[in-house]
Amino acid sequence: MSRLHEASWLESTLIAVRWHSKNCKKDQVDEVVDTWYELLVDNRKNTCSNNKAAPTKTGDCAAVLCSVDGKLRFVSIHQLQDTLRREEQRQADQWRELKRLQDEKREEGERRRAAKRRQAAREQVERERAEREWAERERQEREEAERKQAEREEAEREKSEREQEERKQREKEEAETQRQKARARRERDNAAKAERERQAQARREQVELEWAASWSRYIRDWTNMARVDTSDLDENIKDSVPWPVKSGTWQDVSERNVLEFFRHAPDGVGDNPIKFRTLMRQQALRWHEDKLRQRFRKIAQDEECLSLATLVMRVINGLR
């Protein structure tokens, strides 16, 4: 067999393998290959025995054993090549369609993933917005709580200051009231004291006037007594004698009353020791028993009158 003829058989072999590998199952491929190999060997033997020359072109008489519609038959190379090209075109179209579908599926997946990413981004943005809003609400609520707390503290501070001011004002008013009461009490006390002093002064002045009147009467009575003749006085001599007591009557004669009478001597006498001693000497001469007997002749007949005169003389001697 020439090299060209062997190449034709090899080409037909490759085409057959390609055809069956694309269109048959594995067990069918094995069966077709075995049958084709047996026919090929027989055909080669016949060719060698007949000494026929190989064709000049591989496609003119080449044929391969193929499974067509489930049956094995020889098919020309050209027909098989056309069928193979159509099948390859179909498979290429199918592959492109598959690739397109895969691309679309991939793109759809990308779109879905992009949509998911966008959704996740939106959700993230929404979460961040919600977190910001929550944080803002928290801040506002915290600031509101702090503001209310500050307002309460300010109100409590103002209330405390107001109560303190009111307490100070009450204490001030109470102190002022107490001062006014104390001042009024002092004024009343001073007024009462002044009134008491005035009354006491009035009483003293009245007493001094009374004592001055008693002394004036006492001096006047003794002066008048020296001008008249006492020898004709009646027997009730006690009523005629000017006794040195405030009332001037003998019933009030006592050591205390006589002593008080002389201590209330007229102004300028009781406060002057010299004048007072002079007054007492004069009174001692007046109340001496001999002088009284000369002036009142009937006094010796009245023992009580003599006793009262002796008491007066004893007081005078004590003051001299």
XYZ file of C-alpha atoms in Angstrom:
320
model
C 0.000 0.000 0.000
C 1.307 3.416 -0.899
C 1.917 6.040 1.745
C -0.919 8.177 0.325
C -3.362 5.327 0.622
C -2.231 4.611 4.204
C -2.738 8.248 5.036
C -6.254 8.014 3.632
C -6.985 5.049 5.861
C -5.471 6.804 8.866
C -7.538 9.913 8.193
C -10.661 7.790 7.888
C -9.731 6.062 11.127
C -9.344 9.397 12.967
C -12.631 10.720 11.574
C -14.413 7.532 12.577
C -13.000 7.724 16.081
C -13.983 11.373 16.342
C -17.478 10.592 15.105
C -18.075 7.681 17.397
C -16.508 9.385 20.382
C -18.955 12.231 19.944
C -22.108 10.230 19.059
C -21.823 6.809 20.710
C -21.666 5.451 24.151
C -18.571 3.667 25.388
C -19.817 0.101 24.752
C -21.044 1.079 21.309
C -17.661 2.671 20.509
C -15.838 -0.530 21.471
C -18.156 -2.648 19.326
C -17.844 -0.343 16.281
C -14.040 -0.160 16.605
C -13.696 -3.933 16.788
C -15.959 -4.482 13.768
C -14.279 -1.706 11.817
C -10.830 -3.154 12.608
C -11.799 -6.591 11.277
C -13.249 -5.136 8.066
C -10.171 -2.951 7.676
C -7.832 -5.956 7.891
C -9.878 -7.913 5.378
C -10.045 -4.939 3.045
C -6.287 -4.477 3.293
C -5.659 -8.099 2.429
C -7.873 -7.877 -0.610
C -6.194 -4.705 -1.704
C -2.760 -6.246 -1.456
C -3.780 -9.321 -3.387
C -5.431 -7.443 -6.205
C -2.463 -5.039 -6.455
C -4.716 -2.155 -7.057
C -3.252 1.272 -6.932
C -4.381 3.723 -4.238
C -6.411 6.680 -5.311
C -4.653 9.915 -5.730
C -6.971 11.734 -3.321
C -8.101 10.395 0.007
C -11.597 11.769 -0.234
C -12.509 10.140 -3.641
C -13.162 6.579 -2.484
C -12.522 6.685 1.322
C -15.298 5.420 3.538
C -15.552 4.608 7.213
C -17.773 2.341 9.213
C -20.192 4.364 11.301
C -23.280 3.833 13.366
C -26.107 5.577 11.612
C -29.599 5.412 13.082
C -28.447 2.573 15.274
C -26.961 0.496 12.414
C -23.360 0.044 11.232
C -22.712 1.154 7.700
C -19.946 2.673 5.574
C -20.197 6.428 5.129
C -18.099 8.517 2.777
C -15.438 10.740 4.197
C -17.037 13.881 2.714
C -20.431 13.028 4.143
C -18.882 12.145 7.461
C -16.839 15.373 7.450
C -19.962 17.427 6.677
C -21.868 15.646 9.391
C -18.931 16.092 11.737
C -18.659 19.822 10.891
C -22.403 20.229 11.452
C -22.123 18.339 14.719
C -19.115 20.380 15.749
C -21.019 23.535 14.783
C -24.014 22.314 16.772
C -21.819 21.474 19.706
C -20.035 24.818 19.321
C -23.423 26.546 19.227
C -24.524 24.449 22.153
C -21.309 25.282 23.967
C -21.732 28.987 23.206
C -25.371 28.762 24.362
C -24.213 26.938 27.442
C -21.477 29.510 27.950
C -24.049 32.243 27.403
C -26.358 30.613 29.922
C -23.405 30.158 32.265
C -22.406 33.778 31.685
C -25.981 34.849 32.265
C -26.115 32.646 35.343
C -22.770 34.037 36.483
C -23.936 37.571 35.709
C -27.223 36.817 37.453
C -25.205 35.509 40.371
C -23.044 38.613 40.222
C -26.175 40.744 40.040
C -27.656 38.854 42.948
C -24.421 39.092 44.877
C -24.202 42.770 43.943
C -27.849 43.161 44.973
C -27.043 41.325 48.196
C -24.007 43.522 48.680
C -26.133 46.588 47.965
C -28.831 45.239 50.277
C -26.183 44.488 52.880
C -24.750 47.970 52.324
C -28.243 49.463 52.620
C -28.880 47.366 55.698
C -25.500 48.415 57.059
C -26.334 52.041 56.290
C -29.758 51.527 57.858
C -28.185 49.882 60.902
C -25.655 52.682 61.156
C -28.455 55.230 60.714
C -30.542 53.402 63.321
C -27.501 53.260 65.610
C -26.867 56.957 65.049
C -30.525 57.715 65.683
C -30.446 55.496 68.767
C -27.233 57.160 69.915
C -28.781 60.563 69.183
C -31.920 59.621 71.122
C -29.750 58.320 73.920
C -27.766 61.547 73.882
C -30.922 63.658 73.794
C -32.526 61.586 76.539
C -29.331 61.789 78.581
C -29.101 65.530 77.995
C -32.812 65.860 78.805
C -32.325 63.830 81.977
C -29.266 65.910 82.860
C -31.210 69.093 82.092
C -34.127 67.972 84.253
C -31.709 66.911 86.973
C -29.990 70.295 86.729
C -33.399 72.001 86.837
C -34.387 69.955 89.891
C -31.094 70.750 91.584
C -31.486 74.417 90.642
C -35.075 74.395 91.924
C -33.961 72.694 95.138
C -31.092 75.160 95.495
C -33.429 78.104 94.885
C -35.955 76.595 97.304
C -33.233 76.089 99.893
C -31.951 79.631 99.370
C -35.509 80.965 99.497
C -36.254 79.027 102.671
C -32.957 80.204 104.127
C -33.758 83.799 103.190
C -37.264 83.414 104.615
C -35.817 81.888 107.782
C -33.300 84.728 108.042
C -36.098 87.222 107.395
C -38.259 85.579 110.065
C -35.333 85.548 112.468
C -34.633 89.177 111.622
C -38.282 90.099 112.078
C -38.429 88.059 115.277
C -35.265 89.751 116.526
C -36.719 93.129 115.571
C -39.965 92.212 117.328
C -37.996 91.148 120.390
C -35.995 94.383 120.240
C -39.201 96.376 119.925
C -40.734 94.430 122.793
C -37.582 94.915 124.852
C -37.529 98.601 123.936
C -41.228 98.912 124.759
C -40.643 96.989 127.996
C -37.701 99.258 128.855
C -39.798 102.259 127.984
C -42.615 100.938 130.152
C -40.149 100.107 132.903
C -38.511 103.505 132.552
C -41.892 105.163 132.451
C -43.018 103.145 135.470
C -39.738 103.893 137.203
C -40.042 107.550 136.311
C -43.626 107.468 137.529
C -42.568 105.768 140.730
C -39.757 108.239 141.141
C -42.156 111.054 140.372
C -44.652 109.694 142.853
C -41.884 109.076 145.357
C -40.612 112.587 144.756
C -44.134 113.864 145.077
C -44.552 111.875 148.280
C -41.214 113.146 149.539
C -42.181 116.661 148.636
C -45.548 116.098 150.248
C -43.878 114.651 153.315
C -41.435 117.543 153.349
C -44.325 119.941 153.004
C -46.126 118.128 155.797
C -43.020 118.175 157.947
C -42.438 121.811 157.063
C -46.053 122.532 157.984
C -45.627 120.565 161.238
C -42.490 122.501 162.104
C -44.127 125.777 161.154
C -47.071 124.928 163.408
C -44.709 123.764 166.157
C -42.625 126.975 166.018
C -45.739 129.137 165.666
C -47.474 127.483 168.614
C -44.457 127.901 170.844
C -44.080 131.521 169.708
C -47.740 132.171 170.502
C -47.346 130.298 173.773
C -44.642 132.771 174.832
C -46.997 135.714 174.216
C -49.873 134.539 176.380
C -50.280 133.891 180.081
C -50.405 130.151 180.540
C -51.148 130.291 184.236
C -54.888 130.308 183.564
C -54.871 127.230 181.256
C -57.436 124.572 182.140
C -56.577 121.303 183.704
C -56.239 119.512 180.329
C -52.721 120.812 179.955
C -51.627 118.041 177.481
C -53.819 119.527 174.769
C -52.253 122.962 175.180
C -48.604 121.932 174.892
C -47.129 121.999 171.291
C -45.682 118.493 171.193
C -42.665 117.758 168.832
C -44.474 115.189 166.640
C -45.870 115.446 163.155
C -49.481 115.626 164.251
C -48.669 117.924 167.175
C -50.924 115.931 169.531
C -49.844 114.253 172.743
C -51.468 110.934 171.683
C -48.699 110.462 169.028
C -45.821 111.226 171.373
C -43.312 108.360 171.318
C -39.583 108.080 171.187
C -39.650 107.099 167.470
C -42.082 109.881 166.487
C -40.147 112.525 168.422
C -36.848 111.361 166.935
C -38.371 111.456 163.429
C -39.755 114.926 164.046
C -36.378 116.390 164.965
C -34.656 114.595 162.062
C -37.021 116.425 159.740
C -35.907 119.811 160.942
C -36.411 122.717 158.505
C -34.122 123.062 155.462
C -30.654 124.215 156.264
C -30.827 122.858 159.824
C -31.085 119.080 159.589
C -28.275 118.901 157.025
C -25.991 121.263 158.991
C -24.529 119.651 162.128
C -23.697 122.969 163.754
C -27.148 124.440 163.219
C -28.722 121.146 164.276
C -26.789 121.075 167.586
C -27.773 124.710 168.158
C -31.404 123.746 167.524
C -31.112 120.851 169.965
C -29.687 123.138 172.690
C -32.589 125.472 172.156
C -35.039 122.586 172.360
C -33.297 121.267 175.471
C -33.837 124.623 177.178
C -37.498 124.661 176.059
C -38.270 121.154 177.286
C -36.299 121.327 180.511
C -38.557 120.326 183.399
C -37.912 123.566 185.303
C -38.805 125.659 182.243
C -41.986 123.661 181.736
C -42.984 124.083 185.386
C -42.464 127.820 185.128
C -44.494 128.112 181.937
C -47.212 125.580 182.819
C -47.935 125.840 186.570
C -50.529 123.039 186.464
C -48.246 120.567 184.678
C -47.107 119.166 187.997
C -50.645 117.964 188.537
C -50.553 115.856 185.308
C -48.082 113.020 185.732
C -48.739 111.733 182.213
C -47.859 115.107 180.761
C -44.661 115.196 182.810
C -43.797 111.686 181.611
C -44.273 112.691 177.967
C -42.131 115.790 178.494
C -39.405 113.686 180.087
C -39.471 111.361 177.003
C -39.064 114.348 174.718
C -36.140 115.644 176.781
C -34.463 112.229 176.674
C -34.673 112.157 172.858
C -33.287 115.678 172.635
C -30.375 114.796 174.886
C -29.682 111.812 172.633
C -29.495 114.081 169.551
C -27.277 116.754 171.089
